[in-house]
Amino acid sequence: MGGAEGVKLLDEEGRRLDGRALNELRKCRIEAGVLKNANGSAYIELGRNKILVAVYGPREVHPRHEALPDRMLLRCKYSMLPFSVPDRKNPAPSRREVELSKVIREALEPAIFLEEYPRTTVDVYIEVIEADGSTRVASITAASVALADAGIPMRDLVAGVSVGKIEGKLAIDINGIEDQYGEGDMPIAMMPRLGEITLIQADGRFTRDEVVQALQMAREAIAKLYEEQKRALKEKYSRILEEVEGGEVVR
Amino acid sequence: MSERVHTVVPAPRREAILSMLKRGERVDGRRADEYREVRVETGVVGNAEGSARVSIGHTKVIAGVKASPGSPFPDAPDKGIQIVYAELIPMASPIFEPGPPDENDVELARVVDRGLRSSSTVKLEELALVPGKHVWRIYIDIYPIDHDGNLIDASGLAAVAALLTSKIPKVSVSSNGSLVMEEERVPLPIGDAPVFVTIAKIGDTLVVDPCYEEELVMDARITFAIDREGNVCAIQKGGRGSFSADEVVKALDLALALAPELRSKLPPFPQ
């Protein structure tokens, strides 16, 4: 781990391999409403990560016995496309993808008024087109925009960031190399307006104080992602408005 | 992909549990920060390299370690391989169904795996037999046999106890490069060892070591794996609810306070 394997993740000035400061996010761009067939969709680029999310529903549950009498059934599938990583990934769901689909679903559920739509389902399909670290949290950031784009009533959006530990220091939004050679990874997702944590995981080693500090760093980074989420949603509607005012028929 | 297991607590029962918690009482009479009685028994399966049966209250889990020589992964040619598998078998609870592992089985195994890896419980770098060719593969298989809540902590404890008491054959390499298993057995190389502590959030209350009925009504849970020095070496949040940052830190402090007591139930480190 870490310096032991001879990969230097911080230079003398404390800059990371891609030139970022420890508390600096990679460039992030989100677009809402990018697919025709889905009820809602979003695309996110976070550094070299490229992720598409489609939302279908609320719709009837198939198979029917899975329907819940008191709330909506949220289903979530996170997958990495075979060419999204350096060595081809087998398209069959891996155990990692099975677990991430579960924790991503549980990160989104607190934000949705599930009880307003009993006996229905909403399906969230996440396809990682290109991966470079922190894909689960980037997926959550995009998925909540796609849910909002689908018009699903929500308490708040959900945005996520990972806090890594590289050469003994906490770093926000770690990329693939930092994940591979760093000393730890703590993905965190929050409802930014409500300040509630909907996902937290960690591997590596963190002291108590580092956990406290990571939560604070995540909160600051998530506030920035929240602005980009809102910008993406507003842009979609201003696009529609322009089309309407331009005299085009909008269906 | 979806929640397979839906179990509903009758509304009056749920309300009773919540109003009891407001008075500081839990369904089984415990305080919020009180763990159930923990028992750890090792060496329960003669054919396994190491094994343990753990009970936390009525929850029972059995874990076994098997080791066999195999090829290394190409990206880690000089390291042994650790494989954690967990299966929620129908014997343990009416809510578990037969069939291939679903997301709950996979999550349980992966959380335990992360805690073990992050604390170097098994020193994989000491398990190469012929670097690049032959390494030990260490299989840790976890089977809950009676489910009354908090399977993560019980599984973690069982896995660690089984590893701490595992003995693998001594191996020598013959002149033609083949492996020779000797009669003599040696303990697994052990680095640190985590204990797992799970805290459930029910309404506004945090309770440690939730029993099954508490898990049914909880909003969310959070698990911390804590190493010998009190570092956090894995975290996992689960469930449909959320935690404030303060609640996460409070839960962590509860976990840190309970970790030594749980650790005292583990067998001694080898040597």
PDB file of N, CA, C and O in Angstrom, chain B residues 57-90:
ATOM      1  N   GLY B  57     -26.298 -13.074  21.676  1.00  0.00           N
ATOM      2  CA  GLY B  57     -27.676 -13.360  22.059  1.00  0.00           C
ATOM      3  C   GLY B  57     -28.118 -14.632  21.350  1.00  0.00           C
ATOM      4  O   GLY B  57     -27.415 -15.653  21.390  1.00  0.00           O
ATOM      5  N   HIS B  58     -29.248 -14.579  20.634  1.00  0.00           N
ATOM      6  CA  HIS B  58     -29.736 -15.759  19.926  1.00  0.00           C
ATOM      7  C   HIS B  58     -29.134 -15.911  18.538  1.00  0.00           C
ATOM      8  O   HIS B  58     -29.398 -16.896  17.851  1.00  0.00           O
ATOM      9  N   THR B  59     -28.419 -14.900  18.068  1.00  0.00           N
ATOM     10  CA  THR B  59     -27.792 -14.987  16.747  1.00  0.00           C
ATOM     11  C   THR B  59     -26.593 -15.927  16.814  1.00  0.00           C
ATOM     12  O   THR B  59     -25.766 -15.811  17.710  1.00  0.00           O
ATOM     13  N   LYS B  60     -26.548 -16.850  15.851  1.00  0.00           N
ATOM     14  CA  LYS B  60     -25.429 -17.799  15.808  1.00  0.00           C
ATOM     15  C   LYS B  60     -24.840 -17.857  14.411  1.00  0.00           C
ATOM     16  O   LYS B  60     -25.570 -17.943  13.427  1.00  0.00           O
ATOM     17  N   VAL B  61     -23.523 -17.822  14.355  1.00  0.00           N
ATOM     18  CA  VAL B  61     -22.827 -17.877  13.075  1.00  0.00           C
ATOM     19  C   VAL B  61     -21.672 -18.853  13.196  1.00  0.00           C
ATOM     20  O   VAL B  61     -20.996 -18.895  14.226  1.00  0.00           O
ATOM     21  N   ILE B  62     -21.458 -19.632  12.135  1.00  0.00           N
ATOM     22  CA  ILE B  62     -20.306 -20.528  12.117  1.00  0.00           C
ATOM     23  C   ILE B  62     -19.422 -20.140  10.930  1.00  0.00           C
ATOM     24  O   ILE B  62     -19.925 -19.826   9.856  1.00  0.00           O
ATOM     25  N   ALA B  63     -18.121 -20.079  11.157  1.00  0.00           N
ATOM     26  CA  ALA B  63     -17.188 -19.724  10.085  1.00  0.00           C
ATOM     27  C   ALA B  63     -16.066 -20.737  10.047  1.00  0.00           C
ATOM     28  O   ALA B  63     -15.625 -21.226  11.088  1.00  0.00           O
ATOM     29  N   GLY B  64     -15.619 -21.058   8.844  1.00  0.00           N
ATOM     30  CA  GLY B  64     -14.525 -21.997   8.677  1.00  0.00           C
ATOM     31  C   GLY B  64     -13.495 -21.456   7.698  1.00  0.00           C
ATOM     32  O   GLY B  64     -13.836 -20.721   6.778  1.00  0.00           O
ATOM     33  N   VAL B  65     -12.246 -21.830   7.932  1.00  0.00           N
ATOM     34  CA  VAL B  65     -11.163 -21.420   7.042  1.00  0.00           C
ATOM     35  C   VAL B  65     -10.609 -22.665   6.363  1.00  0.00           C
ATOM     36  O   VAL B  65     -10.333 -23.675   7.023  1.00  0.00           O
ATOM     37  N   LYS B  66     -10.482 -22.604   5.053  1.00  0.00           N
ATOM     38  CA  LYS B  66      -9.809 -23.664   4.307  1.00  0.00           C
ATOM     39  C   LYS B  66      -8.691 -23.007   3.505  1.00  0.00           C
ATOM     40  O   LYS B  66      -8.834 -21.867   3.054  1.00  0.00           O
ATOM     41  N   ALA B  67      -7.595 -23.731   3.337  1.00  0.00           N
ATOM     42  CA  ALA B  67      -6.473 -23.183   2.586  1.00  0.00           C
ATOM     43  C   ALA B  67      -6.023 -24.202   1.557  1.00  0.00           C
ATOM     44  O   ALA B  67      -6.013 -25.398   1.827  1.00  0.00           O
ATOM     45  N   SER B  68      -5.697 -23.715   0.361  1.00  0.00           N
ATOM     46  CA  SER B  68      -5.133 -24.621  -0.641  1.00  0.00           C
ATOM     47  C   SER B  68      -4.200 -23.828  -1.551  1.00  0.00           C
ATOM     48  O   SER B  68      -4.432 -22.648  -1.797  1.00  0.00           O
ATOM     49  N   PRO B  69      -3.141 -24.482  -2.034  1.00  0.00           N
ATOM     50  CA  PRO B  69      -2.236 -23.773  -2.944  1.00  0.00           C
ATOM     51  C   PRO B  69      -2.927 -23.519  -4.277  1.00  0.00           C
ATOM     52  O   PRO B  69      -3.748 -24.329  -4.713  1.00  0.00           O
ATOM     53  N   GLY B  70      -2.632 -22.388  -4.881  1.00  0.00           N
ATOM     54  CA  GLY B  70      -3.225 -22.064  -6.175  1.00  0.00           C
ATOM     55  C   GLY B  70      -2.373 -21.043  -6.892  1.00  0.00           C
ATOM     56  O   GLY B  70      -1.322 -20.642  -6.382  1.00  0.00           O
ATOM     57  N   SER B  71      -2.851 -20.608  -8.069  1.00  0.00           N
ATOM     58  CA  SER B  71      -2.098 -19.599  -8.817  1.00  0.00           C
ATOM     59  C   SER B  71      -2.439 -18.219  -8.270  1.00  0.00           C
ATOM     60  O   SER B  71      -3.568 -17.972  -7.874  1.00  0.00           O
ATOM     61  N   PRO B  72      -1.448 -17.295  -8.280  1.00  0.00           N
ATOM     62  CA  PRO B  72      -1.737 -15.939  -7.811  1.00  0.00           C
ATOM     63  C   PRO B  72      -2.522 -15.148  -8.864  1.00  0.00           C
ATOM     64  O   PRO B  72      -2.609 -15.568 -10.011  1.00  0.00           O
ATOM     65  N   PHE B  73      -3.089 -14.007  -8.443  1.00  0.00           N
ATOM     66  CA  PHE B  73      -3.675 -13.084  -9.414  1.00  0.00           C
ATOM     67  C   PHE B  73      -2.534 -12.405 -10.162  1.00  0.00           C
ATOM     68  O   PHE B  73      -1.494 -12.106  -9.571  1.00  0.00           O
ATOM     69  N   PRO B  74      -2.726 -12.150 -11.471  1.00  0.00           N
ATOM     70  CA  PRO B  74      -1.637 -11.567 -12.261  1.00  0.00           C
ATOM     71  C   PRO B  74      -1.156 -10.206 -11.704  1.00  0.00           C
ATOM     72  O   PRO B  74       0.024  -9.892 -11.809  1.00  0.00           O
ATOM     73  N   ASP B  75      -2.063  -9.435 -11.088  1.00  0.00           N
ATOM     74  CA  ASP B  75      -1.642  -8.115 -10.610  1.00  0.00           C
ATOM     75  C   ASP B  75      -1.021  -8.171  -9.210  1.00  0.00           C
ATOM     76  O   ASP B  75      -0.593  -7.150  -8.681  1.00  0.00           O
ATOM     77  N   ALA B  76      -0.984  -9.355  -8.591  1.00  0.00           N
ATOM     78  CA  ALA B  76      -0.330  -9.490  -7.287  1.00  0.00           C
ATOM     79  C   ALA B  76       0.354 -10.851  -7.221  1.00  0.00           C
ATOM     80  O   ALA B  76      -0.043 -11.732  -6.464  1.00  0.00           O
ATOM     81  N   PRO B  77       1.402 -11.047  -8.064  1.00  0.00           N
ATOM     82  CA  PRO B  77       1.997 -12.388  -8.224  1.00  0.00           C
ATOM     83  C   PRO B  77       2.653 -12.940  -6.965  1.00  0.00           C
ATOM     84  O   PRO B  77       2.833 -14.149  -6.850  1.00  0.00           O
ATOM     85  N   ASP B  78       3.025 -12.035  -6.019  1.00  0.00           N
ATOM     86  CA  ASP B  78       3.735 -12.527  -4.829  1.00  0.00           C
ATOM     87  C   ASP B  78       2.886 -12.406  -3.567  1.00  0.00           C
ATOM     88  O   ASP B  78       3.408 -12.276  -2.467  1.00  0.00           O
ATOM     89  N   LYS B  79       1.562 -12.444  -3.735  1.00  0.00           N
ATOM     90  CA  LYS B  79       0.687 -12.352  -2.569  1.00  0.00           C
ATOM     91  C   LYS B  79      -0.288 -13.518  -2.545  1.00  0.00           C
ATOM     92  O   LYS B  79      -0.773 -13.959  -3.599  1.00  0.00           O
ATOM     93  N   GLY B  80      -0.599 -13.974  -1.349  1.00  0.00           N
ATOM     94  CA  GLY B  80      -1.650 -14.960  -1.196  1.00  0.00           C
ATOM     95  C   GLY B  80      -3.002 -14.346  -1.533  1.00  0.00           C
ATOM     96  O   GLY B  80      -3.126 -13.142  -1.748  1.00  0.00           O
ATOM     97  N   ILE B  81      -4.017 -15.193  -1.567  1.00  0.00           N
ATOM     98  CA  ILE B  81      -5.353 -14.732  -1.962  1.00  0.00           C
ATOM     99  C   ILE B  81      -6.330 -15.001  -0.835  1.00  0.00           C
ATOM    100  O   ILE B  81      -6.321 -16.077  -0.226  1.00  0.00           O
ATOM    101  N   GLN B  82      -7.136 -13.999  -0.520  1.00  0.00           N
ATOM    102  CA  GLN B  82      -8.153 -14.143   0.519  1.00  0.00           C
ATOM    103  C   GLN B  82      -9.524 -14.087  -0.128  1.00  0.00           C
ATOM    104  O   GLN B  82      -9.825 -13.150  -0.874  1.00  0.00           O
ATOM    105  N   ILE B  83     -10.357 -15.070   0.144  1.00  0.00           N
ATOM    106  CA  ILE B  83     -11.695 -15.094  -0.437  1.00  0.00           C
ATOM    107  C   ILE B  83     -12.720 -15.289   0.676  1.00  0.00           C
ATOM    108  O   ILE B  83     -12.703 -16.293   1.388  1.00  0.00           O
ATOM    109  N   VAL B  84     -13.581 -14.286   0.846  1.00  0.00           N
ATOM    110  CA  VAL B  84     -14.613 -14.377   1.883  1.00  0.00           C
ATOM    111  C   VAL B  84     -15.952 -14.642   1.202  1.00  0.00           C
ATOM    112  O   VAL B  84     -16.315 -13.970   0.237  1.00  0.00           O
ATOM    113  N   TYR B  85     -16.655 -15.634   1.708  1.00  0.00           N
ATOM    114  CA  TYR B  85     -17.953 -15.996   1.143  1.00  0.00           C
ATOM    115  C   TYR B  85     -18.943 -16.122   2.285  1.00  0.00           C
ATOM    116  O   TYR B  85     -18.610 -16.649   3.341  1.00  0.00           O
ATOM    117  N   ALA B  86     -20.135 -15.602   2.092  1.00  0.00           N
ATOM    118  CA  ALA B  86     -21.171 -15.742   3.122  1.00  0.00           C
ATOM    119  C   ALA B  86     -22.458 -16.179   2.449  1.00  0.00           C
ATOM    120  O   ALA B  86     -22.757 -15.777   1.330  1.00  0.00           O
ATOM    121  N   GLU B  87     -23.197 -17.034   3.116  1.00  0.00           N
ATOM    122  CA  GLU B  87     -24.453 -17.499   2.545  1.00  0.00           C
ATOM    123  C   GLU B  87     -25.533 -17.453   3.612  1.00  0.00           C
ATOM    124  O   GLU B  87     -25.391 -18.057   4.680  1.00  0.00           O
ATOM    125  N   LEU B  88     -26.597 -16.697   3.317  1.00  0.00           N
ATOM    126  CA  LEU B  88     -27.712 -16.595   4.258  1.00  0.00           C
ATOM    127  C   LEU B  88     -28.643 -17.770   3.978  1.00  0.00           C
ATOM    128  O   LEU B  88     -29.542 -17.700   3.149  1.00  0.00           O
ATOM    129  N   ILE B  89     -28.384 -18.872   4.669  1.00  0.00           N
ATOM    130  CA  ILE B  89     -29.095 -20.108   4.364  1.00  0.00           C
ATOM    131  C   ILE B  89     -30.476 -20.117   5.022  1.00  0.00           C
ATOM    132  O   ILE B  89     -30.675 -19.536   6.088  1.00  0.00           O
ATOM    133  N   PRO B  90     -31.451 -20.775   4.368  1.00  0.00           N
ATOM    134  CA  PRO B  90     -32.827 -20.769   4.871  1.00  0.00           C
ATOM    135  C   PRO B  90     -32.961 -21.354   6.280  1.00  0.00           C
ATOM    136  O   PRO B  90     -33.913 -21.046   6.987  1.00  0.00           O
TER     137      PRO B  90
END
